[in-house]
PDB file of C-alpha atoms in Angstrom:
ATOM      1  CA  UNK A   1     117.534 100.190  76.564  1.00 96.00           C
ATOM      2  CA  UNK A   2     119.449 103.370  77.398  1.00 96.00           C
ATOM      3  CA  UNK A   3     118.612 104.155  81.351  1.00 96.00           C
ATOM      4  CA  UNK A   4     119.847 106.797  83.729  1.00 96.00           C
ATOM      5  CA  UNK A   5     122.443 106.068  86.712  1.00 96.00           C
ATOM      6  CA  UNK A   6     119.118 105.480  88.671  1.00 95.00           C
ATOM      7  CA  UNK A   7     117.575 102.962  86.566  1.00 94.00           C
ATOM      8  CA  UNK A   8     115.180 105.496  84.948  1.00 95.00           C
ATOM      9  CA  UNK A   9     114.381 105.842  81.262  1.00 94.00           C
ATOM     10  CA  UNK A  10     112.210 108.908  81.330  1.00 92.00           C
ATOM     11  CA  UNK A  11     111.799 111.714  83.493  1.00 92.00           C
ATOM     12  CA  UNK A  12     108.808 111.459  86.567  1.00 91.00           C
ATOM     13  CA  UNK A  13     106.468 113.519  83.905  1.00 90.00           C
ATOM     14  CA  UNK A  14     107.881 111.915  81.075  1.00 86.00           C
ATOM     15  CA  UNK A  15     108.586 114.770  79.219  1.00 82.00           C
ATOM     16  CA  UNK A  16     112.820 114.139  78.682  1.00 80.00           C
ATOM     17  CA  UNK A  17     112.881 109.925  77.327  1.00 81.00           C
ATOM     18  CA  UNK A  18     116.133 110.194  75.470  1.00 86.00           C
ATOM     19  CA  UNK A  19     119.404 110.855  77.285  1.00 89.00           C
ATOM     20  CA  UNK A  20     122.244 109.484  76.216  1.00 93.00           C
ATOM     21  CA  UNK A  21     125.196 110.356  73.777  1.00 96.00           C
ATOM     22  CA  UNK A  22     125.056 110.408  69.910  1.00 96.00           C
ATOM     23  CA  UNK A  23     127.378 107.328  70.682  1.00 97.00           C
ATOM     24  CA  UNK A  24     124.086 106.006  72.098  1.00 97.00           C
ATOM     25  CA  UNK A  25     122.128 106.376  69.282  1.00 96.00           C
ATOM     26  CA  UNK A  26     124.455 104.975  66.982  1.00 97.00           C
ATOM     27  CA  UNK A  27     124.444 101.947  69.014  1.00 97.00           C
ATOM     28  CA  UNK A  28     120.837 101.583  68.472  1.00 97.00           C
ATOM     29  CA  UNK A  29     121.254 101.944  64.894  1.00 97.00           C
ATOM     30  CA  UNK A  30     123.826  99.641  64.693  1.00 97.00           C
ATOM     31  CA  UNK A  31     121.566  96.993  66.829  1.00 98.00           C
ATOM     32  CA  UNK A  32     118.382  97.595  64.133  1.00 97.00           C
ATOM     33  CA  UNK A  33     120.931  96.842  61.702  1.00 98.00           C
ATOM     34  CA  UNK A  34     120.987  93.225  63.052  1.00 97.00           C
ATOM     35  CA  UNK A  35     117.184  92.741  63.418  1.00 98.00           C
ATOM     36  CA  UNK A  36     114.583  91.624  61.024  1.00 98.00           C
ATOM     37  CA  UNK A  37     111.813  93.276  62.911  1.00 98.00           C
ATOM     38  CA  UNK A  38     111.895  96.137  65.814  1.00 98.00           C
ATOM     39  CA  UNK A  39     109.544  96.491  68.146  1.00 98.00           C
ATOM     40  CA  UNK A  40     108.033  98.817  70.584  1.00 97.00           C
ATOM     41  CA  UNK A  41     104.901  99.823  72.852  1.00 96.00           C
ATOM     42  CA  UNK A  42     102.209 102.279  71.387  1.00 95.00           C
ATOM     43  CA  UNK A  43     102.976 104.859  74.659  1.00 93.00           C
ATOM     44  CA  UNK A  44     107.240 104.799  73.720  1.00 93.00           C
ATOM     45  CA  UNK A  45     105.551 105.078  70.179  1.00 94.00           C
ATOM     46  CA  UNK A  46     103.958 107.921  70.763  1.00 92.00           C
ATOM     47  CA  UNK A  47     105.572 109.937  73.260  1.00 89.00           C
ATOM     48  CA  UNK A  48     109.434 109.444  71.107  1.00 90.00           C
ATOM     49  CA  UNK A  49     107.943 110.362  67.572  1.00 91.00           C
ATOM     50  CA  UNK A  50     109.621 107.002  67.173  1.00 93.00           C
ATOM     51  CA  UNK A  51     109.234 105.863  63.209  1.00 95.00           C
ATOM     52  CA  UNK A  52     111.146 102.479  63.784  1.00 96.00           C
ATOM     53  CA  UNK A  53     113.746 102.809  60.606  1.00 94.00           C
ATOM     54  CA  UNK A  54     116.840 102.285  59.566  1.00 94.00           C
ATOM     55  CA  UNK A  55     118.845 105.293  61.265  1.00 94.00           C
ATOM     56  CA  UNK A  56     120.258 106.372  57.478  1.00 94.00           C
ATOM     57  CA  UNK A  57     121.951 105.368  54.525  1.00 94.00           C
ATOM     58  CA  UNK A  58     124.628 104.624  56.523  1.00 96.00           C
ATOM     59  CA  UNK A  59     122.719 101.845  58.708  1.00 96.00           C
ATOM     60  CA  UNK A  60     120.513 100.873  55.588  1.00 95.00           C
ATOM     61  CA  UNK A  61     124.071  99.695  54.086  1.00 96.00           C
ATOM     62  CA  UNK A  62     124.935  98.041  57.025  1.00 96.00           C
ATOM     63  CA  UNK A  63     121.359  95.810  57.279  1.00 96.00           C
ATOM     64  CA  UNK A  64     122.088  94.436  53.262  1.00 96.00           C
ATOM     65  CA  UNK A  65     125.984  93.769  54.488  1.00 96.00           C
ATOM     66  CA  UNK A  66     124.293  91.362  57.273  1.00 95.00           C
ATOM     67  CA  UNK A  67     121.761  90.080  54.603  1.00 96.00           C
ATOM     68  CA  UNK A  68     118.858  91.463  55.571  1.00 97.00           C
ATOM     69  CA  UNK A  69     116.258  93.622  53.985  1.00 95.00           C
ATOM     70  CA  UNK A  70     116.746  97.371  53.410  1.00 94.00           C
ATOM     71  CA  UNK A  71     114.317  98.067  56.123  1.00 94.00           C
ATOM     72  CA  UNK A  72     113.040  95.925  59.079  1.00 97.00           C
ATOM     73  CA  UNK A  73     109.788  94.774  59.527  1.00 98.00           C
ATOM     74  CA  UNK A  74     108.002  97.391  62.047  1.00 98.00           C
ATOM     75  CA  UNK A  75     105.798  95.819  65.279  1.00 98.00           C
ATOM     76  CA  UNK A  76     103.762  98.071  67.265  1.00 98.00           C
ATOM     77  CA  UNK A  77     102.029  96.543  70.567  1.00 98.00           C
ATOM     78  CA  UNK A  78      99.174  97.987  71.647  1.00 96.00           C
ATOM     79  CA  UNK A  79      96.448  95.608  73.967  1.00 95.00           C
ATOM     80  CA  UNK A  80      93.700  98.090  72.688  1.00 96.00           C
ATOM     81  CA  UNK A  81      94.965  99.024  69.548  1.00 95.00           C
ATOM     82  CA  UNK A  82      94.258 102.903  70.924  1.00 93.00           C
ATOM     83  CA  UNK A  83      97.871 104.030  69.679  1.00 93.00           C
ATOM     84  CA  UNK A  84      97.050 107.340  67.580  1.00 93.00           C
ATOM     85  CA  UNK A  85      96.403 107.074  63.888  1.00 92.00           C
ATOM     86  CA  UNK A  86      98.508 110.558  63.411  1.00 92.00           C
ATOM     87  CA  UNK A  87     101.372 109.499  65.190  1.00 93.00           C
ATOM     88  CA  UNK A  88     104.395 109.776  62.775  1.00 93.00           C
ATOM     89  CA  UNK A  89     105.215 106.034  62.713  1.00 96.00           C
ATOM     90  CA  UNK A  90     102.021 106.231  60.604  1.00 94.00           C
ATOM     91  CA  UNK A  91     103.073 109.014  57.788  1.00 91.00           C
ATOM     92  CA  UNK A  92     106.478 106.983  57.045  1.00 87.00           C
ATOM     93  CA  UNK A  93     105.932 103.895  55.250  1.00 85.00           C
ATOM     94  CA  UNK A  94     109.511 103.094  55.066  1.00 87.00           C
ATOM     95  CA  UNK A  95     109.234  99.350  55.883  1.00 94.00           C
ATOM     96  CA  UNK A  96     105.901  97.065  56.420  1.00 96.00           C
ATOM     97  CA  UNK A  97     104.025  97.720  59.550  1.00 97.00           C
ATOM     98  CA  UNK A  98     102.425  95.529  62.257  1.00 98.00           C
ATOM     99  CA  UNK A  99      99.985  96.370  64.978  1.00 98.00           C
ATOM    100  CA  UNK A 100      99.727  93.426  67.683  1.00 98.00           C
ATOM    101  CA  UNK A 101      96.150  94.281  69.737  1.00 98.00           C
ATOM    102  CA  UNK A 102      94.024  91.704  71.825  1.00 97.00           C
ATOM    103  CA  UNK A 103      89.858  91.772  72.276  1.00 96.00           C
ATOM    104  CA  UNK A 104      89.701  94.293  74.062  1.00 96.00           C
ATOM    105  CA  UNK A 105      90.460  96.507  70.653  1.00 96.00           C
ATOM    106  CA  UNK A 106      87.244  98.066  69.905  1.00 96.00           C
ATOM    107  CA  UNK A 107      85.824  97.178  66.526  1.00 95.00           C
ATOM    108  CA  UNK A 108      85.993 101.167  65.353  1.00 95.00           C
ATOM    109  CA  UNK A 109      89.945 101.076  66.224  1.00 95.00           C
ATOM    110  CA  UNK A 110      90.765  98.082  64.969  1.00 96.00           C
ATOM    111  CA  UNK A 111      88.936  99.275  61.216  1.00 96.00           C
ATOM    112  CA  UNK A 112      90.982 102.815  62.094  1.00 95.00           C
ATOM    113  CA  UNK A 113      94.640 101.288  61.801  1.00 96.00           C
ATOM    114  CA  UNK A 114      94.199  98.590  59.327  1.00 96.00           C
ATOM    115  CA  UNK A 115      93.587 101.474  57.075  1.00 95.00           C
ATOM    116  CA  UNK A 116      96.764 102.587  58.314  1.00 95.00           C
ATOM    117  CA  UNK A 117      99.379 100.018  58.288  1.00 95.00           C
ATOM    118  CA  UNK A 118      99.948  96.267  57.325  1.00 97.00           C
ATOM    119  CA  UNK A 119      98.366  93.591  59.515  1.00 97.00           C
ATOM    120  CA  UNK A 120      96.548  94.208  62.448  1.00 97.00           C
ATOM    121  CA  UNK A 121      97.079  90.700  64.614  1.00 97.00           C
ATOM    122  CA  UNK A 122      94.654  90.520  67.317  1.00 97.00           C
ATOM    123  CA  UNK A 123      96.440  87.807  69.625  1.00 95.00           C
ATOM    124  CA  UNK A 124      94.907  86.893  72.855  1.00 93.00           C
ATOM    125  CA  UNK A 125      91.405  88.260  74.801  1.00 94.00           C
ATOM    126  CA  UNK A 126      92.321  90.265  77.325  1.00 92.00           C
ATOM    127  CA  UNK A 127      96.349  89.778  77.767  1.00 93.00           C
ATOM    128  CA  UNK A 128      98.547  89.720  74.673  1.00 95.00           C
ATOM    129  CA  UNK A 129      99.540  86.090  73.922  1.00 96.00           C
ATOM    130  CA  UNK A 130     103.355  86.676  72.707  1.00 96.00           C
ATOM    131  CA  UNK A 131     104.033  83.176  72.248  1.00 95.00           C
ATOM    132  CA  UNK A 132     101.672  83.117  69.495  1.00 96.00           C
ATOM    133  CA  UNK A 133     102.673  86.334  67.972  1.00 97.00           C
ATOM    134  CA  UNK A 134     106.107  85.948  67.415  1.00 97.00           C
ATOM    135  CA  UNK A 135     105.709  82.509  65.755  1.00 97.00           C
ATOM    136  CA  UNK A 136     103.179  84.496  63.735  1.00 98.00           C
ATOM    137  CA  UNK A 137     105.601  87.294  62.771  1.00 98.00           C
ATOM    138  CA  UNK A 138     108.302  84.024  62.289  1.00 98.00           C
ATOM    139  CA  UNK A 139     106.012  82.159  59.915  1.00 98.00           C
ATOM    140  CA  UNK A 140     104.456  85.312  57.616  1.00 97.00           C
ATOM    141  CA  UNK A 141     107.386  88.346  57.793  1.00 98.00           C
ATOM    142  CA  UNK A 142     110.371  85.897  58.011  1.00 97.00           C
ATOM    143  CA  UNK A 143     111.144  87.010  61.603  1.00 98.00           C
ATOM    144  CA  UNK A 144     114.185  85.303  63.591  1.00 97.00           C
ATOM    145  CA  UNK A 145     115.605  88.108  65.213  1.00 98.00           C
ATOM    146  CA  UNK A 146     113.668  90.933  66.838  1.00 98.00           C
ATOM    147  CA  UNK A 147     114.806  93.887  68.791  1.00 98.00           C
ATOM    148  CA  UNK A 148     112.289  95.571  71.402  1.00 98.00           C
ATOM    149  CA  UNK A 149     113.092  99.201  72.362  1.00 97.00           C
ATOM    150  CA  UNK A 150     110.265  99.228  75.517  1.00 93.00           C
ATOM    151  CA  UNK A 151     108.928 100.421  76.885  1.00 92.00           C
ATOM    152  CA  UNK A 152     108.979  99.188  80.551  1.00 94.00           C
ATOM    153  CA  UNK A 153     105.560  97.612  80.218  1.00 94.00           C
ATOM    154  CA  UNK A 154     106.244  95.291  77.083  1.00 96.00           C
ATOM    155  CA  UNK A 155     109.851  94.915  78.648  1.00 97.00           C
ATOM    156  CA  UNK A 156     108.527  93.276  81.979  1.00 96.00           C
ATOM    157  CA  UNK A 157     105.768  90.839  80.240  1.00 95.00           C
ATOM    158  CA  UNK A 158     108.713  89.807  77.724  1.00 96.00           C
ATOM    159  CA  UNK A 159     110.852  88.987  80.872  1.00 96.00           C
ATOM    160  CA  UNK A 160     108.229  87.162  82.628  1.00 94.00           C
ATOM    161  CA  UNK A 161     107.414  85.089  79.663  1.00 94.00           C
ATOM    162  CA  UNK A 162     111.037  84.136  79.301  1.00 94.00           C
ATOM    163  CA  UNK A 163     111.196  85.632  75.738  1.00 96.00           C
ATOM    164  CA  UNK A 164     114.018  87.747  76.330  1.00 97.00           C
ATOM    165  CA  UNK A 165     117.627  85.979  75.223  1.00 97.00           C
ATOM    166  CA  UNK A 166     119.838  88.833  75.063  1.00 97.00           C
ATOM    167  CA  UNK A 167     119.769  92.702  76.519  1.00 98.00           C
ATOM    168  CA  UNK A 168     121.928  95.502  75.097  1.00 98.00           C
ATOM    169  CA  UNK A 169     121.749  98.404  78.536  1.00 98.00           C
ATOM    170  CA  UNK A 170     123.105 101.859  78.310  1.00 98.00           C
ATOM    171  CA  UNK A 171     123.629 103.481  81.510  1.00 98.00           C
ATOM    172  CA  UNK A 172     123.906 107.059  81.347  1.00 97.00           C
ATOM    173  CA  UNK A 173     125.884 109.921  83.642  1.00 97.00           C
ATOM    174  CA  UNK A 174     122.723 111.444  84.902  1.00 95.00           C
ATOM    175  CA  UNK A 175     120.288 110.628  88.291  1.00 95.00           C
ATOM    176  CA  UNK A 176     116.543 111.989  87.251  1.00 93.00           C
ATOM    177  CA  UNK A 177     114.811 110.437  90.594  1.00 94.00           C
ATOM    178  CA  UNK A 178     111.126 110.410  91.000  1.00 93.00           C
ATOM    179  CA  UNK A 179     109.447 107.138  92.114  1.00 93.00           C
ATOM    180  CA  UNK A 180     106.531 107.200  89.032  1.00 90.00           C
ATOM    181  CA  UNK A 181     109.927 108.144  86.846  1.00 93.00           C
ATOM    182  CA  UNK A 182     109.553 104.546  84.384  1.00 94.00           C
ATOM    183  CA  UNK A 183     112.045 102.033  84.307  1.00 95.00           C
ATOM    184  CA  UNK A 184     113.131  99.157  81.973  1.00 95.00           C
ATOM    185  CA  UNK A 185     111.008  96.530  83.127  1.00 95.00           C
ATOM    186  CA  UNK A 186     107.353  98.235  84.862  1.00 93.00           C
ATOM    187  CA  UNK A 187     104.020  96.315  85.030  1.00 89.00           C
ATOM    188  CA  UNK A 188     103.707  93.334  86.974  1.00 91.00           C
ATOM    189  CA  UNK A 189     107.138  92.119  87.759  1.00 92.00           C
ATOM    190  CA  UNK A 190     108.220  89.325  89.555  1.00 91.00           C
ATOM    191  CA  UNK A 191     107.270  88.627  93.360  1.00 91.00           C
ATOM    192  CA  UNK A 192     109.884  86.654  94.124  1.00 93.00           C
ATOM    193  CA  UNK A 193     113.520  86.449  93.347  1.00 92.00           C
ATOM    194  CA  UNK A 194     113.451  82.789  92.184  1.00 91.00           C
ATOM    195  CA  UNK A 195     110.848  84.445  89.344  1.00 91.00           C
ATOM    196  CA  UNK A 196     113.194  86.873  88.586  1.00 93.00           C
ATOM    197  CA  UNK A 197     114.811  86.956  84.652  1.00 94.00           C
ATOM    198  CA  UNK A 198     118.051  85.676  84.908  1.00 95.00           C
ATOM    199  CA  UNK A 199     121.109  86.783  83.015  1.00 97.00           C
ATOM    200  CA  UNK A 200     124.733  86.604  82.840  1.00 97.00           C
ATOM    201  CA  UNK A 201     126.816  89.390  81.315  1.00 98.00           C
ATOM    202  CA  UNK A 202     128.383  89.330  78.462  1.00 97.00           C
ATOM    203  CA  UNK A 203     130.663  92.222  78.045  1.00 98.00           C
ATOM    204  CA  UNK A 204     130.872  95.690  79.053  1.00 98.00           C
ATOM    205  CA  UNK A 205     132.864  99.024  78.169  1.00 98.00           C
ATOM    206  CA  UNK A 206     133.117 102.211  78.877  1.00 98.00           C
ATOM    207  CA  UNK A 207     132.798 105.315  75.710  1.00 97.00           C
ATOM    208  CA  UNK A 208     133.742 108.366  77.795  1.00 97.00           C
ATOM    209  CA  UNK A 209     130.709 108.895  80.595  1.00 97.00           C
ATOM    210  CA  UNK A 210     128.449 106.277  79.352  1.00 98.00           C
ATOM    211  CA  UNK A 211     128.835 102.244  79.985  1.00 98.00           C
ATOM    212  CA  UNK A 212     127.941  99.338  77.578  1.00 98.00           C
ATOM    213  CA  UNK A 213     126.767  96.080  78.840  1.00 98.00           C
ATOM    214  CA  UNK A 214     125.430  92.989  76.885  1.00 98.00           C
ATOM    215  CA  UNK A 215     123.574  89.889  79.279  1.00 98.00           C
ATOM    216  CA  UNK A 216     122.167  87.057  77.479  1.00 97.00           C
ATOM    217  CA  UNK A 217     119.718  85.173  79.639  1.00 95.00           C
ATOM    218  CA  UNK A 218     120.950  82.720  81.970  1.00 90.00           C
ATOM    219  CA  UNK A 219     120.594  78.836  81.099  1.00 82.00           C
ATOM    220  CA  UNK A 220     118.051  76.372  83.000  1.00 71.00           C
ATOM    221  CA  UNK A 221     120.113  74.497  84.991  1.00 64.00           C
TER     222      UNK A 221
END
């Protein structure tokens, strides 16, 4: 996650969600090129244009140097499977294509986007049951290694389930403000510090205005 100086990752109206340097973006790249599958919410879907590939030839070259395949396995979480069928992630079939949804998917939408991509997975009732999905996308797409890109919503319910082992945070040289502005980690959250994700930090540096920090999650002592 790339965030501003205030902890924000959008604007208050949403309208500005990408901030940071071309160094940024690279970074990202270079992160997917790691990954067998990348993930995101349908909203950070949506409101990005976000198509989940490679980042270029470039990128593409580095994923076969690491082993993997040319083009990682894209997950799309949506708890009512309402994400929009013309969204672009939809007219790009660069790499295979996985909607997680729950019951509450209507039976129209869920017939709507398996014409569209391929495997709908409808894990859990009313809440999304990660737990199951992941050894799911482990067991069928050869998933060990999977990088979410938000946004806050999926963030928080992957840090309350303890499913988050390392984070990769941009902070950026810019304050947007606003207190509906999004963060890394909305939704629920924790109510007390002792439920808090823990992590230790890894590394940092600074390129130019922008810092780089890496926390893996803190062991159970």
């Amino acid at each position: 996650m790339a965030m501003t100086a205030d902890g924000k990752i959008a604007t208050a109206n949403r309208s500005v969600t990408s901030f940071g340097s071309r160094r940024d973006l690279e970074h990202l790249y270079e992160l997917r090129a790691t990954a067998d599958a990348i993930m995101a919410g349908a909203r950070t879907i949506e409101e990005t244009h976000a198509k989940l590939g490679t980042g270029g030839a470039r990128f593409q070259r580095l994923r076969l140097k690491n082993g993997l395949a040319a083009g990682a396995v894209r997950v799309v979480v949506s708890g009512a499977c309402s994400i929009d069928p013309g969204s672009a992630i939809f007219r790009h079939p660069v790499a295979p294509l996985i909607v997680l949804t729950t019951g509450r998917a209507s039976a129209r939408r869920l017939k709507r986007v398996r014409e569209l991509c391929d495997e709908v997975l409808v894990c859990g009732e009313r809440e999304l049951d990660f737990d199951f999905a992941l050894r799911h996308l482990r067991r069928k797409w050869n998933v060990n290694r999977l990088l979410c890109e938000g946004g806050g919503e999926l963030n928080d319910t992957l840090f309350r389930a303890g499913l988050v082992d390392e984070m990769h945070l941009t902070i950026c040289p810019v304050l947007c403000g606003g207190i509906d502005a999004p963060t890394i980690a909305d939704g629920v959250g924790a109510a007390h510090l002792r439920n808090a994700a823990a992590f230790e930090l890894e590394s940092s540096r600074r390129v130019r205005d922008e810092m780089y920090f890496v926390f893996r999650r803190r062991p159970r002592r």
